[in-house]
Coordinates of C-alpha atoms in Angstrom, one line a residue:
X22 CA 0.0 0.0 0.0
X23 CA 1.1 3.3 -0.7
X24 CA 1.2 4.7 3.0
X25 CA 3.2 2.2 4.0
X26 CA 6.5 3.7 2.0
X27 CA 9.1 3.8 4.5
X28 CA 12.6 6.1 4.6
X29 CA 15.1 5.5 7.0
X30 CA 12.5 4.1 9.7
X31 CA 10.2 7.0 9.1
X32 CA 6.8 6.3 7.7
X33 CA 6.3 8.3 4.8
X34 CA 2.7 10.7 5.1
X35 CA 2.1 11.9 1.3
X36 CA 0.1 15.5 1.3
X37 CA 1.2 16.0 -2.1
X38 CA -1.3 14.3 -4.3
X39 CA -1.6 17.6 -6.6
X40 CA 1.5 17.2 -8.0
X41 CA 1.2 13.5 -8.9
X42 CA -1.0 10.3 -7.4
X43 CA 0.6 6.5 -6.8
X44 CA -1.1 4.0 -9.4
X45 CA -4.3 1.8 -7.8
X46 CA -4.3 -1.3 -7.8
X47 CA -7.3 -1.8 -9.7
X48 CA -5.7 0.2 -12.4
X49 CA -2.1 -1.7 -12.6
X50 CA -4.1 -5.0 -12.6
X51 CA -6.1 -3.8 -15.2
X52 CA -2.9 -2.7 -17.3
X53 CA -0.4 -5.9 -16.9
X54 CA -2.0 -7.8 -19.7
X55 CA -1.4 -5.4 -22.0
X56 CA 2.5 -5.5 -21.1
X57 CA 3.0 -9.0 -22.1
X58 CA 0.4 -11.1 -23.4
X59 CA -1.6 -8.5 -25.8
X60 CA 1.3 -6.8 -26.9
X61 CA 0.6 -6.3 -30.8
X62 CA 0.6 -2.7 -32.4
X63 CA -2.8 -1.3 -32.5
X64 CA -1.8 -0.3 -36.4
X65 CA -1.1 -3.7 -37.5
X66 CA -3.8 -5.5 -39.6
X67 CA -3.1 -9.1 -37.8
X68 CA -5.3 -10.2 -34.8
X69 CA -2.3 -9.3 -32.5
X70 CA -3.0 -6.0 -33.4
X71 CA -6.7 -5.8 -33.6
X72 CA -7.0 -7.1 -30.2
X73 CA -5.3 -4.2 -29.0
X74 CA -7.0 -1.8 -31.2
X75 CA -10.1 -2.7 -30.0
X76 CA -9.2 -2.2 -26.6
X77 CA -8.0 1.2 -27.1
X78 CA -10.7 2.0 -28.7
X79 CA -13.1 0.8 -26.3
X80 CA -10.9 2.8 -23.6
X81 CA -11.3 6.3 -25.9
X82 CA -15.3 5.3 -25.9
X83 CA -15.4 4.9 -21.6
X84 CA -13.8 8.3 -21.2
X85 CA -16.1 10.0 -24.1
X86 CA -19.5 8.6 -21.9
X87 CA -17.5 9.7 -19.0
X88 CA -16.7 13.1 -20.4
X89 CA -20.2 13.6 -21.6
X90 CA -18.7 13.6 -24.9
X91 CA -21.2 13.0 -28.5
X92 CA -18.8 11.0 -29.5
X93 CA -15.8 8.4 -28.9
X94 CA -13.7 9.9 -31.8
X95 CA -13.7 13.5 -30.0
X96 CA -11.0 11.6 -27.0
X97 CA -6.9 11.9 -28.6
X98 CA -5.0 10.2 -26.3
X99 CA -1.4 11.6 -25.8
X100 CA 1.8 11.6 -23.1
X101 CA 0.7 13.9 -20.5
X102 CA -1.4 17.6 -19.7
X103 CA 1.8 19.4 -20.7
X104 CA 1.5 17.7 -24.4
X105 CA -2.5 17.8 -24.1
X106 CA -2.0 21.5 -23.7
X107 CA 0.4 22.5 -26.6
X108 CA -1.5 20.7 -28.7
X109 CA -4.4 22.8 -28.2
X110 CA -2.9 26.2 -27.4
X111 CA -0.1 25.7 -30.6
X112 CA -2.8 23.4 -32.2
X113 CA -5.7 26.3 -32.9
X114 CA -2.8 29.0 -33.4
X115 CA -1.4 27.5 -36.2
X116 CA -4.7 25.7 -37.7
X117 CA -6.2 29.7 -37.7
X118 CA -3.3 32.2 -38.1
X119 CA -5.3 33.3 -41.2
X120 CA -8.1 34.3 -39.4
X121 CA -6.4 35.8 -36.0
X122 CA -3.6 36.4 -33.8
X123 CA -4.7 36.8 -30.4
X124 CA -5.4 34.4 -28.0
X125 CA -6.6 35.5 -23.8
X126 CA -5.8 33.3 -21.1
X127 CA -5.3 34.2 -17.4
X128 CA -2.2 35.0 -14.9
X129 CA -2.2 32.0 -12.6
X130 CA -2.5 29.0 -15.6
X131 CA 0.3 26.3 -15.6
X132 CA 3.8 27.1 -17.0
X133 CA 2.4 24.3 -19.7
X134 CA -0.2 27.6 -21.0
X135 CA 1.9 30.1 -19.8
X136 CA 5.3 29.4 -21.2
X137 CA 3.3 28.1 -24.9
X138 CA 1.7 31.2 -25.3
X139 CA 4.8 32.9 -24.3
X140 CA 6.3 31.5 -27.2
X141 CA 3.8 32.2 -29.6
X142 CA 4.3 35.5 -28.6
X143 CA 8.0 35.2 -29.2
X144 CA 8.6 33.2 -32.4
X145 CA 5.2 34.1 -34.1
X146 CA 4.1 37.1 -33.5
X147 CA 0.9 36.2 -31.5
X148 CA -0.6 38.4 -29.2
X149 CA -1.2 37.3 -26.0
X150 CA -3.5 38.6 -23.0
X151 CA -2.9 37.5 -19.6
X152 CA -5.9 38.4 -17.0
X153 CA -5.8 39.2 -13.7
X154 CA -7.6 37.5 -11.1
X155 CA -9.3 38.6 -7.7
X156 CA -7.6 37.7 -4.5
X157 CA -8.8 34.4 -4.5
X158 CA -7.5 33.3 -7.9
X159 CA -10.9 33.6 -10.0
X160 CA -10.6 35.1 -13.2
X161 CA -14.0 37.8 -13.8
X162 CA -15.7 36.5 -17.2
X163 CA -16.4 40.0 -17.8
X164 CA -12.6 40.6 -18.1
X165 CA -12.6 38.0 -20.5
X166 CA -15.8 39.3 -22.5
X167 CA -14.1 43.1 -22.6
X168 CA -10.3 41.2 -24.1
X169 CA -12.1 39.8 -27.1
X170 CA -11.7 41.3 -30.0
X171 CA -12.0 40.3 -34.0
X172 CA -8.7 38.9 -33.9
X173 CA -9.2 36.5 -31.3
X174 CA -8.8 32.9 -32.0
X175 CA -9.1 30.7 -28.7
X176 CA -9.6 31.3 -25.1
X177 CA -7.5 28.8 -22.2
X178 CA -8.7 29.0 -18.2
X179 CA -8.1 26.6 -15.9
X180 CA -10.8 24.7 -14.3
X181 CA -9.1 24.3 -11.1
X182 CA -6.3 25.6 -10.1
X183 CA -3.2 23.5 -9.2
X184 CA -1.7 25.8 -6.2
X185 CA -4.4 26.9 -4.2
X186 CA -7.4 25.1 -5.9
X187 CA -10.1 27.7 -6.6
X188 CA -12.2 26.7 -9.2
X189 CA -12.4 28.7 -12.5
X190 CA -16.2 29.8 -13.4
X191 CA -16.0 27.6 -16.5
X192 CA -19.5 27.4 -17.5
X193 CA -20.2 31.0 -18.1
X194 CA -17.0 31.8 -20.0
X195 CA -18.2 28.8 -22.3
X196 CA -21.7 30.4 -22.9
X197 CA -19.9 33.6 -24.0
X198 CA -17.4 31.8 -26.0
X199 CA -20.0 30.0 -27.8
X200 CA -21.9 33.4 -28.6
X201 CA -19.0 35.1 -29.5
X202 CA -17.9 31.7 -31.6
X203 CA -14.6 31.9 -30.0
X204 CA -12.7 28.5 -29.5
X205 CA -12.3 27.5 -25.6
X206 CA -10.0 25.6 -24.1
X207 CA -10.1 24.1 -20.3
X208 CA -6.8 22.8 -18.9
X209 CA -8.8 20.3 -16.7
X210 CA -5.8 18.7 -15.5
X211 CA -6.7 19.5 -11.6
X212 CA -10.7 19.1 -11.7
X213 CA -10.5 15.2 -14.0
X214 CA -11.1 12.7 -11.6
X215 CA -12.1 15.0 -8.6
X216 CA -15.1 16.7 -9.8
X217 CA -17.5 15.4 -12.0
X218 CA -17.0 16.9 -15.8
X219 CA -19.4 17.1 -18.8
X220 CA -17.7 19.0 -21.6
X221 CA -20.8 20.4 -23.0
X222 CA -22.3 21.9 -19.9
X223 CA -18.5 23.0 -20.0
X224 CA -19.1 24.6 -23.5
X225 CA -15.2 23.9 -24.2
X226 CA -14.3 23.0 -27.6
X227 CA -10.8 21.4 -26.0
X228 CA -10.2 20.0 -22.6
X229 CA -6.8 18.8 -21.0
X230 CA -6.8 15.8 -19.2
X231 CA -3.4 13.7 -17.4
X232 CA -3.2 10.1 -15.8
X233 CA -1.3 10.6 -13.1
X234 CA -3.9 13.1 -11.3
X235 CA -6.2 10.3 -10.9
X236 CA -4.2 7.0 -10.0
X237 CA -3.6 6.4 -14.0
X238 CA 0.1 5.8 -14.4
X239 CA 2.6 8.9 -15.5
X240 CA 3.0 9.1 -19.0
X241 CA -0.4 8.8 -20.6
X242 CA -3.2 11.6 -20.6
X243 CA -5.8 13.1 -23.1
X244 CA -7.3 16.3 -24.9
X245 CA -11.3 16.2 -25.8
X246 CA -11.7 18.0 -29.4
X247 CA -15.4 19.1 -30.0
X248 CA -15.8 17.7 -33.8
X249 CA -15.4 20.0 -36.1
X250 CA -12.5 22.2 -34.2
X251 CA -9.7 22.5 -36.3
X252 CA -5.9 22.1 -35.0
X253 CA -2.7 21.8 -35.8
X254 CA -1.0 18.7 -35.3
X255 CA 1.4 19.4 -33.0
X256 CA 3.4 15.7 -33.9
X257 CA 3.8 14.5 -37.5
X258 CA 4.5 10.8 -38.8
X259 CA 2.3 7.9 -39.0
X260 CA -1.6 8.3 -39.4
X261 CA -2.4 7.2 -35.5
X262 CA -5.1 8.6 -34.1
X263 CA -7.3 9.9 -37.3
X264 CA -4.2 11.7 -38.0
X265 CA -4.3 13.5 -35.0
X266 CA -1.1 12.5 -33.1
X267 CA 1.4 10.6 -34.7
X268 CA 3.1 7.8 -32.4
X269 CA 2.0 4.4 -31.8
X270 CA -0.6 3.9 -29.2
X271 CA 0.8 3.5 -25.1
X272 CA -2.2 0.7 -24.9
X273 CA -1.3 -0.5 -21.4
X274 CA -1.1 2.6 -20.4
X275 CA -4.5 4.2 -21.9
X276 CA -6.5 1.4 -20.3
X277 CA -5.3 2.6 -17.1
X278 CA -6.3 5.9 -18.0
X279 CA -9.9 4.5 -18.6
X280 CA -9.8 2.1 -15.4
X281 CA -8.5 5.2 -13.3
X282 CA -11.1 7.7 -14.4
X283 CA -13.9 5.2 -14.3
X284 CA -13.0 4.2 -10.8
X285 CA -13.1 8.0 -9.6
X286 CA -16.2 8.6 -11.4
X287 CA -17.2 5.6 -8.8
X288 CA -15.9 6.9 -5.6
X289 CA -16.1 10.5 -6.6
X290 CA -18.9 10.9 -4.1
X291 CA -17.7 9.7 -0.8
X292 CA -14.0 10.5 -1.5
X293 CA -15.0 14.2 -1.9
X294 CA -17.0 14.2 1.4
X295 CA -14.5 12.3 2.9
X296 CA -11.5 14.5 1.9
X297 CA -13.3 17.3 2.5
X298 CA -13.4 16.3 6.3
X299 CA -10.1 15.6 6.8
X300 CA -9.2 18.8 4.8
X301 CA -11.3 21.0 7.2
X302 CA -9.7 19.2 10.8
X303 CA -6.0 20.0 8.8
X304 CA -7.3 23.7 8.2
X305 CA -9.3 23.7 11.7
X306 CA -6.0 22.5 13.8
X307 CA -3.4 24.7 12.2
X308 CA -5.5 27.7 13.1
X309 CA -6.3 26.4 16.2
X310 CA -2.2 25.7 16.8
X311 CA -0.3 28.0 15.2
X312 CA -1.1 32.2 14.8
X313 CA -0.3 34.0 12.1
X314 CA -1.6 32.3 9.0
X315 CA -3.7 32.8 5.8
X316 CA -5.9 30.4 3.8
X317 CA -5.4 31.4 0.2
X318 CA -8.0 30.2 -2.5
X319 CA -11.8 30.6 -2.7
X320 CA -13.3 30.1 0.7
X321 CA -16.5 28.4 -1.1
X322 CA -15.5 27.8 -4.8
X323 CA -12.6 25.4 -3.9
X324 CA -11.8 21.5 -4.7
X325 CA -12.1 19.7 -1.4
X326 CA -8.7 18.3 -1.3
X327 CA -6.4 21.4 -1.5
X328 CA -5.4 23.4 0.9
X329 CA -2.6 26.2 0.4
X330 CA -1.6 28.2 3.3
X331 CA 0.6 30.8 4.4
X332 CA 3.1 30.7 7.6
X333 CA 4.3 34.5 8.0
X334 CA 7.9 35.0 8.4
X335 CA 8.9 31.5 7.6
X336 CA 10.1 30.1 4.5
X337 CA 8.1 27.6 2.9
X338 CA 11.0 25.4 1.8
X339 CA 12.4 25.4 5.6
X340 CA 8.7 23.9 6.3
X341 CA 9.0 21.1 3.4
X342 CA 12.9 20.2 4.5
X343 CA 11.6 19.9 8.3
X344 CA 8.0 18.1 7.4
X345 CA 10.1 16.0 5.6
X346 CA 12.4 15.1 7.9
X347 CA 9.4 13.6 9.7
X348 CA 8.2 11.5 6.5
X349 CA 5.4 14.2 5.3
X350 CA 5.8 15.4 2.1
X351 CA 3.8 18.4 0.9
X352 CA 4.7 21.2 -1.8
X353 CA 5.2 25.2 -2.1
X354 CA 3.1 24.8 -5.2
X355 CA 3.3 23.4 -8.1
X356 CA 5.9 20.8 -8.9
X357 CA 6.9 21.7 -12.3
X358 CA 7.9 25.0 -10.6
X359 CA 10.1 23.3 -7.7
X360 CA 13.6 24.5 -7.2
X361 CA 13.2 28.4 -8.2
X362 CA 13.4 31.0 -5.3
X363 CA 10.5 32.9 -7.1
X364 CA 7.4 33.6 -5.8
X365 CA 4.4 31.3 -7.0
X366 CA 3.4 33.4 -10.3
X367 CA -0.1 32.3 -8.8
X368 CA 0.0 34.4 -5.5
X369 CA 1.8 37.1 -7.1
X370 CA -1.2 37.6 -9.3
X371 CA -3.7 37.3 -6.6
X372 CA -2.2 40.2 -4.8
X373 CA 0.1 38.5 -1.7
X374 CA 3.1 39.5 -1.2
X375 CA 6.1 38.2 -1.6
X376 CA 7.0 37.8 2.0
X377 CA 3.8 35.7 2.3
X378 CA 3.3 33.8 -0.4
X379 CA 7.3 32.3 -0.1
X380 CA 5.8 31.3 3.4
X381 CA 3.4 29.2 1.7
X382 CA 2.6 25.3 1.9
X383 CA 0.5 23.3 -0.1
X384 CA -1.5 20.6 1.4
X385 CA -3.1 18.2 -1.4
X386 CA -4.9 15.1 0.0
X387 CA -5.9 12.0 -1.6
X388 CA -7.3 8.1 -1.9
X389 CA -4.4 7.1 0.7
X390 CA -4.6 9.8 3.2
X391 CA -6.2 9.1 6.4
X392 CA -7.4 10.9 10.0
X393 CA -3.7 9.7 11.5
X394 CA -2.1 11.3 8.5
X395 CA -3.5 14.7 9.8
X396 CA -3.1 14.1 13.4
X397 CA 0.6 13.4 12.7
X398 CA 1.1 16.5 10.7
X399 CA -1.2 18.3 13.5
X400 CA 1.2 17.0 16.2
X401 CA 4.7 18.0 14.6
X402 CA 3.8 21.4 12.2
X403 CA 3.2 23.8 15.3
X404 CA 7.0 22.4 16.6
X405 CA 8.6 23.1 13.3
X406 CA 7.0 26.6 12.8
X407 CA 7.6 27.4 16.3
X408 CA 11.5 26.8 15.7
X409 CA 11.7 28.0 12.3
X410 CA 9.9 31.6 13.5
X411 CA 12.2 32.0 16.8
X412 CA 15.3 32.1 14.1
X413 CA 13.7 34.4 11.8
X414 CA 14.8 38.0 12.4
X415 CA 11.0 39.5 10.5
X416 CA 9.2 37.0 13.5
X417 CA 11.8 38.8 16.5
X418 CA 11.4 42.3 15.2

């Protein structure tokens, strides 16, 4: 079982599941055939192959019903969010160039929006606005409604946000889009598997989807395109996927993209109660412990396993090295970020400053995290921030 990781003696508590989940079981039993016994290219015309075509293709059908997708055939698999993402963002920009150059997305998305449309920006000449969100990371539709102009070409907001977890109002930036027949992407990356998602009610024309946020293995995730949105491919070679995205099919690893995302559609229910009671005693018992700290995110609109707060005058990676020390592993935010001494771009732009938000931890709980998980961290944060503020010269002033 996945809690029962050990380092050095210490049993290891795992608060990080935002930044990547630990395959079920359900899921790797449902994937081992396909390692060695059906191991035939889906392309290939002998029943080796068909065998596996047919079982990727009955995986693309489960998470287009799941999706609330019209059709199977709308479901591309590919490697991960970050691909599922450039496809789309580089995707629409090169498949409409003629028609437009400008493309809106928001401050706080993942450096795998960000850092594309940067270089759009760059290379091609593509104009690019970044809005601004409140202070608890939503993005105002009507700032997205006033950036739209003629030349615009496709829209990209987050459902959920990966640092703090506020939840991006979605649904009525995809009615505008739709009037204003504007292509809109989601990066759903954070909100698959957690919250129940029907691209429609969405009114996306492309969503981003990735494995490993949902007990699916690393390497394997998917992009919804509404039929009849045109992109770019983003890899060329062989005709796989309708032409779409050249490579041969991962088939092991899309069937556990199915099993995993059909097994939180299950569960999603209780987990989310569940998680969001151990989420509130985490939240509850810091305040109650420790003085001094900030919940950042939506107090209402936020997923029910994320919890980002701020310690003031400590250093959020003093926190990590310590928790870790103890065998709890959390984040400062995202961990395609990890290792820079910036501050989160995502705190910056909901307005906390710098001396905060580098105080900041990131609590993300999941399938494997239980009431002792908390109590533990309950029992050992207060120690840790009391040390860490009684050599910090801001804390003695």
């Amino acid at each position: 079982m996945f809690s029962d990781l050990y380092n050095e003696g210490v049993q290891k508590i795992y608060l990080d599941y935002n930044a990547t989940t630990p395959v079920r079981q359900e899921v790797l039993d449902a994937m081992l055939p396909y390692f060695k016994n059906f191991y035939g290219n889906p392309s290939s015309v002998h029943s080796l192959g068909q065998e596996t075509r047919k079982v990727v293709e009955d995986a693309r059908e489960k998470i287009a019903v799941l999706l609330g997708a019209e059709k199977p055939s709308e479901i591309v698999f590919t490697s991960c969010g970050t691909e599922s993402n450039n496809y789309a963002i580089k995707g629409v920009a090169f498949a409409l160039k003629n028609k437009g150059n400008h493309i809106i997305t928001s401050k706080i998305e993942h450096h795998s929006v960000l850092e594309v449309c940067q270089y759009l920006e760059k290379k091609f000449d593509y104009r690019v606005t970044y809005l601004p969100v409140d202070k608890y990371g939503i993005v105002n539709p009507n700032d997205v409604e006033k950036s739209i102009t003629d030349q615009t070409i496709l829209i990209s907001i987050m459902h959920i946000n990966n640092e703090v977890g506020s939840i991006e109002p979605i649904e009525e930036i995809g009615k505008m889009t739709k009037e204003k027949g504007v292509i809109f992407h989601t990066d759903a990356v954070q909100s698959c598997g957690k919250i129940p998602l029907d691209v429609k009610n969405l009114g996306v024309n492309l969503l981003s989807l990735s494995g490993h946020k949902f007990y699916a293995p690393k390497g394997v995730g998917a992009v919804y395109i509404k039929e009849g949105t045109k992109l770019h491919p983003l890899l060329h070679g062989g005709a796989h996927e309708k032409n779409r995205r050249a490579g041969t099919e991962n088939v092991a690893y899309i069937v556990g993209l199915a099993k995993a995302l059909e097994i939180a559609h299950r569960d999603m229910d209780g987990e989310s109660k569940r998680l969001l009671n151990l989420r509130q005693k985490l939240e509850d018992g810091i305040f109650e412990k420790i003085g001094s700290v900030q919940i950042n995110g939506n107090p209402q609109k936020r997923v029910f396993n994320t919890s980002n707060i701020s310690f003031n005058c400590v250093e959020g990676e003093g926190i990590l090295m310590s928790l870790d020390i103890e065998g709890i592993c959390a984040s400062t935010g995202s961990a395609c970020s990890s290792g820079t001494l910036e501050p989160s771009h995502v705190l910056s732009a909901m307005g906390i400053p710098p001396g905060i938000s580098q105080g900041s931890v990131r609590f993300s709980l999941g399938h494997y995290t239980t009431e002792k998980d908390i109590d533990k961290l309950l029992a050992v944060l207060p120690k840790i921030i009391e040390r860490l503020r009684a050599m910090s010269p801001l804390w003695n002033k």
